Amino acid sequence: MPLYTNTTAGTVSYTSNDIGYQAILENDTAPHANNNNTIATQSDFTFPVGKHERFIGELGIWYFAHSDKDFKYKINVPTGGTLRWARFGLPVDDSTSNDIRQDTTTTGELAVTTSNNSAYAGFLKFNFTVVNSTTAGDFSFQWAPNTAADDTAEEVYLKSGSYLKYNRF
C-alpha cells in the first residue's frame, strides 16, 4: 500500500505516490457509441488498484444521449473490492429529470440514468471510495446507450470537460 507500508516489524513509513491524480477529456469522445450491447470502457477514467489499496475520488461525466437512447454506465472495481458512491444527476438542457442516488457494490452495477423521449444532455457527479481486498485490478468507468441506435446520427457520447480526480489514502 503506497501510503502505509510496514517495511519491517514495528516500522511504518508513509509515501505519497499518486496523490492528486486528475484526468480531463479535452474533446468529445469519438467514436460515439451506438451499440447498447457493447459497453465502452473509458480509458481516460481507468486506473490500477493494488492489493489492499484505498482511494477517494470524484468523477464528473458530461454526456449527450440522442432521442430515446438514454445513457447507461457501470463503475467497476477489482474482484473483492468495495465501491461506495453517491451520484448526483443534473440536466443541462430543458429536460426536467435529475436524480440523487447512493450505493455500495463489490461487483459494479449497470445503471440507466436517463429515460427521456427527447435528446438529453446531462451531467453526473460521483463521489466515491474504493477499499480493495487481496486482488489487484482496475477502477474503470464504462458507458453505452441504453437502446441501440439505428444510425450514427443517434449516438451517445461523453462531452469534453468530463473528469476524474482521485487520491490514495
PDB file of C-alpha atoms in Angstrom:
ATOM      1  CA  MET A   1       0.000   0.000   0.000  1.00  0.00           C
ATOM      2  CA  PRO A   2       1.670   3.238  -1.058  1.00  0.00           C
ATOM      3  CA  LEU A   3       0.589   5.401   1.853  1.00  0.00           C
ATOM      4  CA  TYR A   4       1.061   2.919   4.657  1.00  0.00           C
ATOM      5  CA  THR A   5       3.832   0.370   4.327  1.00  0.00           C
ATOM      6  CA  ASN A   6       5.032  -1.829   7.161  1.00  0.00           C
ATOM      7  CA  THR A   7       8.529  -2.441   5.804  1.00  0.00           C
ATOM      8  CA  THR A   8       9.736  -4.383   8.841  1.00  0.00           C
ATOM      9  CA  ALA A   9       8.061  -5.493  12.013  1.00  0.00           C
ATOM     10  CA  GLY A  10       7.167  -2.426  14.033  1.00  0.00           C
ATOM     11  CA  THR A  11       8.408   0.065  11.399  1.00  0.00           C
ATOM     12  CA  VAL A  12       5.898   2.156   9.497  1.00  0.00           C
ATOM     13  CA  SER A  13       6.693   4.511   6.618  1.00  0.00           C
ATOM     14  CA  TYR A  14       4.497   6.852   4.650  1.00  0.00           C
ATOM     15  CA  THR A  15       4.845   7.726   0.972  1.00  0.00           C
ATOM     16  CA  SER A  16       2.839   9.944  -1.367  1.00  0.00           C
ATOM     17  CA  ASN A  17       2.526   8.031  -4.641  1.00  0.00           C
ATOM     18  CA  ASP A  18      -0.274   9.126  -6.995  1.00  0.00           C
ATOM     19  CA  ILE A  19      -1.658  11.876  -4.787  1.00  0.00           C
ATOM     20  CA  GLY A  20      -3.944  14.268  -6.600  1.00  0.00           C
ATOM     21  CA  TYR A  21      -4.214  12.467  -9.947  1.00  0.00           C
ATOM     22  CA  GLN A  22      -6.552  14.091 -12.442  1.00  0.00           C
ATOM     23  CA  ALA A  23      -7.730  13.300 -15.999  1.00  0.00           C
ATOM     24  CA  ILE A  24      -9.890  15.585 -18.147  1.00  0.00           C
ATOM     25  CA  LEU A  25     -11.419  14.820 -21.547  1.00  0.00           C
ATOM     26  CA  GLU A  26     -10.222  17.503 -23.932  1.00  0.00           C
ATOM     27  CA  ASN A  27     -12.588  16.527 -26.772  1.00  0.00           C
ATOM     28  CA  ASP A  28     -15.925  14.783 -27.116  1.00  0.00           C
ATOM     29  CA  THR A  29     -15.419  11.022 -27.234  1.00  0.00           C
ATOM     30  CA  ALA A  30     -15.011   9.588 -30.697  1.00  0.00           C
ATOM     31  CA  PRO A  31     -16.186   7.292 -31.999  1.00  0.00           C
ATOM     32  CA  HIS A  32     -19.533   7.755 -30.364  1.00  0.00           C
ATOM     33  CA  ALA A  33     -21.379   4.711 -29.051  1.00  0.00           C
ATOM     34  CA  ASN A  34     -24.454   3.382 -30.793  1.00  0.00           C
ATOM     35  CA  ASN A  35     -24.480  -0.251 -29.656  1.00  0.00           C
ATOM     36  CA  ASN A  36     -26.310  -0.926 -26.410  1.00  0.00           C
ATOM     37  CA  ASN A  37     -24.760  -4.406 -26.081  1.00  0.00           C
ATOM     38  CA  THR A  38     -21.175  -3.111 -26.070  1.00  0.00           C
ATOM     39  CA  ILE A  39     -20.271  -1.105 -23.016  1.00  0.00           C
ATOM     40  CA  ALA A  40     -17.274   1.108 -23.765  1.00  0.00           C
ATOM     41  CA  THR A  41     -14.522   1.404 -21.177  1.00  0.00           C
ATOM     42  CA  GLN A  42     -13.339   4.995 -20.975  1.00  0.00           C
ATOM     43  CA  SER A  43      -9.549   4.573 -20.793  1.00  0.00           C
ATOM     44  CA  ASP A  44      -9.096   8.146 -19.506  1.00  0.00           C
ATOM     45  CA  PHE A  45     -11.110   7.159 -16.448  1.00  0.00           C
ATOM     46  CA  THR A  46      -9.362   3.867 -15.652  1.00  0.00           C
ATOM     47  CA  PHE A  47      -6.599   3.422 -13.097  1.00  0.00           C
ATOM     48  CA  PRO A  48      -4.840   0.476 -11.432  1.00  0.00           C
ATOM     49  CA  VAL A  49      -5.793  -0.547  -7.917  1.00  0.00           C
ATOM     50  CA  GLY A  50      -3.307  -2.658  -5.958  1.00  0.00           C
ATOM     51  CA  LYS A  51      -3.965  -5.144  -3.174  1.00  0.00           C
ATOM     52  CA  HIS A  52      -5.404  -3.512  -0.044  1.00  0.00           C
ATOM     53  CA  GLU A  53      -5.270  -0.022  -1.572  1.00  0.00           C
ATOM     54  CA  ARG A  54      -7.883   2.621  -0.772  1.00  0.00           C
ATOM     55  CA  PHE A  55      -8.987   5.593  -2.849  1.00  0.00           C
ATOM     56  CA  ILE A  56     -11.271   8.568  -2.541  1.00  0.00           C
ATOM     57  CA  GLY A  57     -12.334  10.392  -5.679  1.00  0.00           C
ATOM     58  CA  GLU A  58     -14.694  12.368  -7.821  1.00  0.00           C
ATOM     59  CA  LEU A  59     -15.905  11.587 -11.335  1.00  0.00           C
ATOM     60  CA  GLY A  60     -17.751  14.208 -13.387  1.00  0.00           C
ATOM     61  CA  ILE A  61     -19.431  12.999 -16.582  1.00  0.00           C
ATOM     62  CA  TRP A  62     -20.903  15.360 -19.189  1.00  0.00           C
ATOM     63  CA  TYR A  63     -22.836  13.322 -21.743  1.00  0.00           C
ATOM     64  CA  PHE A  64     -25.229  13.581 -24.642  1.00  0.00           C
ATOM     65  CA  ALA A  65     -27.902  10.965 -25.333  1.00  0.00           C
ATOM     66  CA  HIS A  66     -29.889  11.171 -28.567  1.00  0.00           C
ATOM     67  CA  SER A  67     -33.667  10.864 -28.580  1.00  0.00           C
ATOM     68  CA  ASP A  68     -34.909   7.675 -26.862  1.00  0.00           C
ATOM     69  CA  LYS A  69     -31.384   6.247 -26.470  1.00  0.00           C
ATOM     70  CA  ASP A  70     -30.786   7.119 -22.824  1.00  0.00           C
ATOM     71  CA  PHE A  71     -27.396   6.748 -21.132  1.00  0.00           C
ATOM     72  CA  LYS A  72     -26.194   3.803 -19.084  1.00  0.00           C
ATOM     73  CA  TYR A  73     -22.965   3.368 -17.168  1.00  0.00           C
ATOM     74  CA  LYS A  74     -21.068   0.975 -14.948  1.00  0.00           C
ATOM     75  CA  ILE A  75     -18.275   1.619 -12.462  1.00  0.00           C
ATOM     76  CA  ASN A  76     -16.020  -1.353 -11.776  1.00  0.00           C
ATOM     77  CA  VAL A  77     -13.503  -2.140  -9.051  1.00  0.00           C
ATOM     78  CA  PRO A  78     -11.290  -5.237  -8.642  1.00  0.00           C
ATOM     79  CA  THR A  79     -12.869  -8.507  -7.517  1.00  0.00           C
ATOM     80  CA  GLY A  80     -13.386  -8.399  -3.772  1.00  0.00           C
ATOM     81  CA  GLY A  81     -13.014  -4.619  -3.592  1.00  0.00           C
ATOM     82  CA  THR A  82     -15.819  -2.420  -2.286  1.00  0.00           C
ATOM     83  CA  LEU A  83     -17.034   0.687  -4.106  1.00  0.00           C
ATOM     84  CA  ARG A  84     -19.159   3.177  -2.195  1.00  0.00           C
ATOM     85  CA  TRP A  85     -20.559   6.062  -4.210  1.00  0.00           C
ATOM     86  CA  ALA A  86     -23.061   8.847  -4.268  1.00  0.00           C
ATOM     87  CA  ARG A  87     -24.320  10.200  -7.584  1.00  0.00           C
ATOM     88  CA  PHE A  88     -25.952  13.486  -8.351  1.00  0.00           C
ATOM     89  CA  GLY A  89     -27.542  13.820 -11.787  1.00  0.00           C
ATOM     90  CA  LEU A  90     -28.476  17.125 -13.377  1.00  0.00           C
ATOM     91  CA  PRO A  91     -29.901  18.047 -16.778  1.00  0.00           C
ATOM     92  CA  VAL A  92     -28.147  20.777 -18.710  1.00  0.00           C
ATOM     93  CA  ASP A  93     -30.879  21.347 -21.280  1.00  0.00           C
ATOM     94  CA  ASP A  94     -34.645  21.891 -20.986  1.00  0.00           C
ATOM     95  CA  SER A  95     -35.323  18.413 -19.559  1.00  0.00           C
ATOM     96  CA  THR A  96     -36.795  18.127 -16.104  1.00  0.00           C
ATOM     97  CA  SER A  97     -35.067  14.934 -14.968  1.00  0.00           C
ATOM     98  CA  ASN A  98     -32.496  14.856 -12.231  1.00  0.00           C
ATOM     99  CA  ASP A  99     -31.696  12.327  -9.569  1.00  0.00           C
ATOM    100  CA  ILE A 100     -29.665  11.649  -6.459  1.00  0.00           C
ATOM    101  CA  ARG A 101     -28.565   8.132  -5.608  1.00  0.00           C
ATOM    102  CA  GLN A 102     -26.067   6.284  -3.435  1.00  0.00           C
ATOM    103  CA  ASP A 103     -24.946   2.670  -3.369  1.00  0.00           C
ATOM    104  CA  THR A 104     -22.339   0.177  -2.239  1.00  0.00           C
ATOM    105  CA  THR A 105     -21.220  -2.606  -4.568  1.00  0.00           C
ATOM    106  CA  THR A 106     -18.482  -5.189  -4.884  1.00  0.00           C
ATOM    107  CA  THR A 107     -19.317  -6.175  -8.464  1.00  0.00           C
ATOM    108  CA  GLY A 108     -20.042  -2.897 -10.240  1.00  0.00           C
ATOM    109  CA  GLU A 109     -23.564  -2.045 -11.266  1.00  0.00           C
ATOM    110  CA  LEU A 110     -25.036  -1.243 -14.643  1.00  0.00           C
ATOM    111  CA  ALA A 111     -27.400   1.695 -14.190  1.00  0.00           C
ATOM    112  CA  VAL A 112     -29.555   3.728 -16.564  1.00  0.00           C
ATOM    113  CA  THR A 113     -29.594   7.379 -15.660  1.00  0.00           C
ATOM    114  CA  THR A 114     -31.994   8.923 -18.139  1.00  0.00           C
ATOM    115  CA  SER A 115     -35.221   7.681 -19.683  1.00  0.00           C
ATOM    116  CA  ASN A 116     -36.372  10.559 -21.827  1.00  0.00           C
ATOM    117  CA  ASN A 117     -38.208  10.719 -25.125  1.00  0.00           C
ATOM    118  CA  SER A 118     -36.097  13.589 -26.391  1.00  0.00           C
ATOM    119  CA  ALA A 119     -32.408  14.272 -26.826  1.00  0.00           C
ATOM    120  CA  TYR A 120     -30.804  14.828 -23.466  1.00  0.00           C
ATOM    121  CA  ALA A 121     -27.591  16.472 -22.318  1.00  0.00           C
ATOM    122  CA  GLY A 122     -26.706  15.831 -18.724  1.00  0.00           C
ATOM    123  CA  PHE A 123     -24.078  15.885 -16.034  1.00  0.00           C
ATOM    124  CA  LEU A 124     -23.410  13.165 -13.473  1.00  0.00           C
ATOM    125  CA  LYS A 125     -21.175  13.728 -10.479  1.00  0.00           C
ATOM    126  CA  PHE A 126     -19.943  10.746  -8.489  1.00  0.00           C
ATOM    127  CA  ASN A 127     -18.148  10.956  -5.164  1.00  0.00           C
ATOM    128  CA  PHE A 128     -16.634   7.569  -4.384  1.00  0.00           C
ATOM    129  CA  THR A 129     -14.400   5.495  -2.166  1.00  0.00           C
ATOM    130  CA  VAL A 130     -12.714   2.238  -3.118  1.00  0.00           C
ATOM    131  CA  VAL A 131     -11.471  -0.174  -0.458  1.00  0.00           C
ATOM    132  CA  ASN A 132      -9.711  -3.046  -2.186  1.00  0.00           C
ATOM    133  CA  SER A 133      -9.157  -6.558  -0.941  1.00  0.00           C
ATOM    134  CA  THR A 134      -6.467  -9.068  -1.933  1.00  0.00           C
ATOM    135  CA  THR A 135      -6.953  -8.938  -5.706  1.00  0.00           C
ATOM    136  CA  ALA A 136      -5.290  -6.201  -7.763  1.00  0.00           C
ATOM    137  CA  GLY A 137      -7.187  -4.852 -10.765  1.00  0.00           C
ATOM    138  CA  ASP A 138      -8.595  -1.642 -12.240  1.00  0.00           C
ATOM    139  CA  PHE A 139     -11.109   1.020 -11.349  1.00  0.00           C
ATOM    140  CA  SER A 140     -12.968   1.748 -14.582  1.00  0.00           C
ATOM    141  CA  PHE A 141     -15.895   3.769 -15.872  1.00  0.00           C
ATOM    142  CA  GLN A 142     -17.920   2.167 -18.697  1.00  0.00           C
ATOM    143  CA  TRP A 143     -20.835   3.604 -20.673  1.00  0.00           C
ATOM    144  CA  ALA A 144     -23.195   2.985 -23.594  1.00  0.00           C
ATOM    145  CA  PRO A 145     -26.630   3.931 -24.913  1.00  0.00           C
ATOM    146  CA  ASN A 146     -29.410   2.023 -23.197  1.00  0.00           C
ATOM    147  CA  THR A 147     -31.157   1.429 -26.537  1.00  0.00           C
ATOM    148  CA  ALA A 148     -29.328   0.635 -29.757  1.00  0.00           C
ATOM    149  CA  ALA A 149     -29.172   3.500 -32.245  1.00  0.00           C
ATOM    150  CA  ASP A 150     -30.361   2.845 -35.776  1.00  0.00           C
ATOM    151  CA  ASP A 151     -27.893   5.229 -37.404  1.00  0.00           C
ATOM    152  CA  THR A 152     -24.765   7.141 -36.498  1.00  0.00           C
ATOM    153  CA  ALA A 153     -26.675  10.387 -36.069  1.00  0.00           C
ATOM    154  CA  GLU A 154     -28.369   8.939 -32.974  1.00  0.00           C
ATOM    155  CA  GLU A 155     -25.313   8.169 -30.918  1.00  0.00           C
ATOM    156  CA  VAL A 156     -24.428   8.692 -27.290  1.00  0.00           C
ATOM    157  CA  TYR A 157     -21.134  10.263 -26.265  1.00  0.00           C
ATOM    158  CA  LEU A 158     -19.174  11.808 -23.418  1.00  0.00           C
ATOM    159  CA  LYS A 159     -18.548  15.514 -23.771  1.00  0.00           C
ATOM    160  CA  SER A 160     -15.287  17.378 -23.312  1.00  0.00           C
ATOM    161  CA  GLY A 161     -14.771  18.572 -19.766  1.00  0.00           C
ATOM    162  CA  SER A 162     -15.670  15.211 -18.209  1.00  0.00           C
ATOM    163  CA  TYR A 163     -13.121  14.463 -15.494  1.00  0.00           C
ATOM    164  CA  LEU A 164     -11.732  12.060 -12.906  1.00  0.00           C
ATOM    165  CA  LYS A 165      -9.854  13.061  -9.743  1.00  0.00           C
ATOM    166  CA  TYR A 166      -8.668  10.673  -7.076  1.00  0.00           C
ATOM    167  CA  ASN A 167      -6.289  10.283  -4.128  1.00  0.00           C
ATOM    168  CA  ARG A 168      -4.906   7.193  -2.471  1.00  0.00           C
ATOM    169  CA  PHE A 169      -5.305   7.202   1.290  1.00  0.00           C
TER     170      PHE A 169
END
